[in-house]
């Protein structure tokens, strides 16, 4: 299974999701490829936001070595599933889809059309965002996709 997590800048939510899912997959002995990307180009090559690194570390997950990259059309070929954090990310990723098969790979990370809020402007959101992502990643692991 190859899974890509996508948010806006690839420094807050999607690196958290990549780190959490990778950690859970390793603990289950799953040989999954997990990556993350942003729809924007502002943070290419940058490490995750220090607040994401901190909250991940508090839960035993190290994302400090990750680096930002931008989502591209080639990601549709590389990944089986593409999970996005919010509806804006969803629309941005779908705009690059070349086919219905590409479109079918894309879905919101949370169930029932819920969005993972962007914690960038509110330090207090990082822990709740981590918890949302963790629960979603557990669901992915338990469902095998």
C-alpha positions as semicolon CSV with decimal commas, in nm:
position;residue;x (nm);y (nm);z (nm)
1;X;0,000;0,000;0,000
2;X;0,130;0,344;-0,094
3;X;-0,037;0,638;0,080
4;X;0,014;1,012;0,041
5;X;-0,106;1,270;0,296
6;X;-0,171;1,622;0,161
7;X;-0,229;1,961;0,322
8;X;-0,162;2,318;0,212
9;X;0,206;2,375;0,294
10;X;0,329;2,030;0,403
11;X;0,463;2,160;0,733
12;X;0,180;2,109;0,988
13;X;-0,094;1,855;0,919
14;X;0,036;1,628;0,645
15;X;0,378;1,564;0,806
16;X;0,192;1,474;1,126
17;X;-0,030;1,236;0,931
18;X;0,270;1,085;0,752
19;X;0,455;1,030;1,079
20;X;0,156;0,888;1,265
21;X;0,053;0,651;0,987
22;X;0,412;0,536;0,932
23;X;0,450;0,468;1,305
24;X;0,124;0,271;1,323
25;X;0,206;0,075;1,007
26;X;0,551;-0,019;1,139
27;X;0,403;-0,132;1,471
28;X;0,163;-0,359;1,277
29;X;0,445;-0,493;1,059
30;X;0,295;-0,346;0,741
31;X;0,529;-0,274;0,454
32;X;0,354;0,046;0,346
33;X;0,508;0,344;0,167
34;X;0,385;0,666;0,328
35;X;0,470;1,021;0,223
36;X;0,326;1,370;0,246
37;X;0,305;1,678;0,025
38;X;0,152;2,023;0,010
39;X;-0,062;2,178;-0,258
40;X;0,143;2,499;-0,228
41;X;0,511;2,552;-0,301
42;X;0,605;2,786;-0,015
43;X;0,775;2,527;0,205
44;X;0,956;2,299;-0,039
45;X;1,260;2,162;0,144
46;X;1,154;2,303;0,482
47;X;1,124;2,091;0,796
48;X;0,784;2,054;0,963
49;X;0,662;2,338;1,183
50;X;0,826;2,316;1,527
51;X;0,482;2,283;1,688
52;X;0,402;1,975;1,477
53;X;0,742;1,829;1,563
54;X;0,675;1,895;1,932
55;X;0,327;1,739;1,946
56;X;0,445;1,436;1,747
57;X;0,743;1,392;1,980
58;X;0,513;1,410;2,283
59;X;0,337;1,105;2,138
60;X;0,656;0,915;2,054
61;X;0,666;0,999;1,682
62;X;0,967;1,170;1,524
63;X;0,889;1,380;1,218
64;X;1,187;1,615;1,248
65;X;1,365;1,463;0,947
66;X;1,077;1,517;0,704
67;X;1,101;1,790;0,440
68;X;0,826;1,973;0,256
69;X;0,747;1,901;-0,104
70;X;0,472;1,999;-0,346
71;X;0,204;1,764;-0,474
72;X;0,239;1,685;-0,842
73;X;0,058;1,493;-1,115
74;X;0,312;1,208;-1,087
75;X;0,181;1,140;-0,735
76;X;-0,132;0,989;-0,887
77;X;0,084;0,716;-1,042
78;X;0,300;0,669;-0,733
79;X;0,027;0,632;-0,469
80;X;-0,275;0,405;-0,418
81;X;-0,454;0,645;-0,183
82;X;-0,427;1,022;-0,143
83;X;-0,572;1,160;0,179
84;X;-0,629;1,535;0,201
85;X;-0,686;1,743;0,513
86;X;-0,959;1,982;0,397
87;X;-1,193;2,066;0,112
88;X;-0,958;2,324;-0,038
89;X;-0,683;2,060;-0,057
90;X;-0,937;1,818;-0,204
91;X;-1,031;2,059;-0,483
92;X;-0,667;2,152;-0,551
93;X;-0,562;1,787;-0,584
94;X;-0,861;1,694;-0,798
95;X;-0,779;1,980;-1,039
96;X;-0,460;1,792;-1,126
97;X;-0,634;1,457;-1,178
98;X;-0,608;1,326;-1,533
99;X;-0,874;1,058;-1,510
100;X;-1,152;0,909;-1,303
101;X;-0,898;0,659;-1,170
102;X;-0,689;0,949;-1,038
103;X;-0,997;1,109;-0,884
104;X;-1,098;0,785;-0,714
105;X;-0,770;0,781;-0,518
106;X;-0,846;1,112;-0,344
107;X;-1,051;1,146;-0,027
108;X;-1,066;1,350;0,289
109;X;-0,868;1,201;0,576
110;X;-1,160;1,238;0,817
111;X;-1,493;1,066;0,767
112;X;-1,824;1,237;0,687
113;X;-1,673;1,527;0,492
114;X;-1,508;1,664;0,807
115;X;-1,192;1,868;0,773
116;X;-0,872;1,866;0,976
117;X;-0,839;2,233;1,077
118;X;-0,516;2,412;0,995
119;X;-0,342;2,477;1,330
120;X;-0,096;2,729;1,184
121;X;-0,257;3,034;1,352
122;X;-0,353;2,872;1,685
123;X;-0,099;2,688;1,900
124;X;-0,381;2,527;2,098
125;X;-0,501;2,337;1,787
126;X;-0,192;2,118;1,748
127;X;-0,292;1,860;2,010
128;X;-0,656;1,829;1,890
129;X;-0,531;1,806;1,531
130;X;-0,289;1,532;1,634
131;X;-0,576;1,340;1,797
132;X;-0,796;1,374;1,486
133;X;-0,515;1,252;1,264
134;X;-0,428;0,965;1,498
135;X;-0,786;0,835;1,501
136;X;-0,808;0,862;1,121
137;X;-0,478;0,679;1,079
138;X;-0,596;0,403;1,314
139;X;-0,905;0,365;1,094
140;X;-0,684;0,340;0,783
141;X;-0,465;0,074;0,948
142;X;-0,764;-0,124;1,073
143;X;-0,934;-0,113;0,732
144;X;-0,615;-0,199;0,549
145;X;-0,649;0,106;0,324
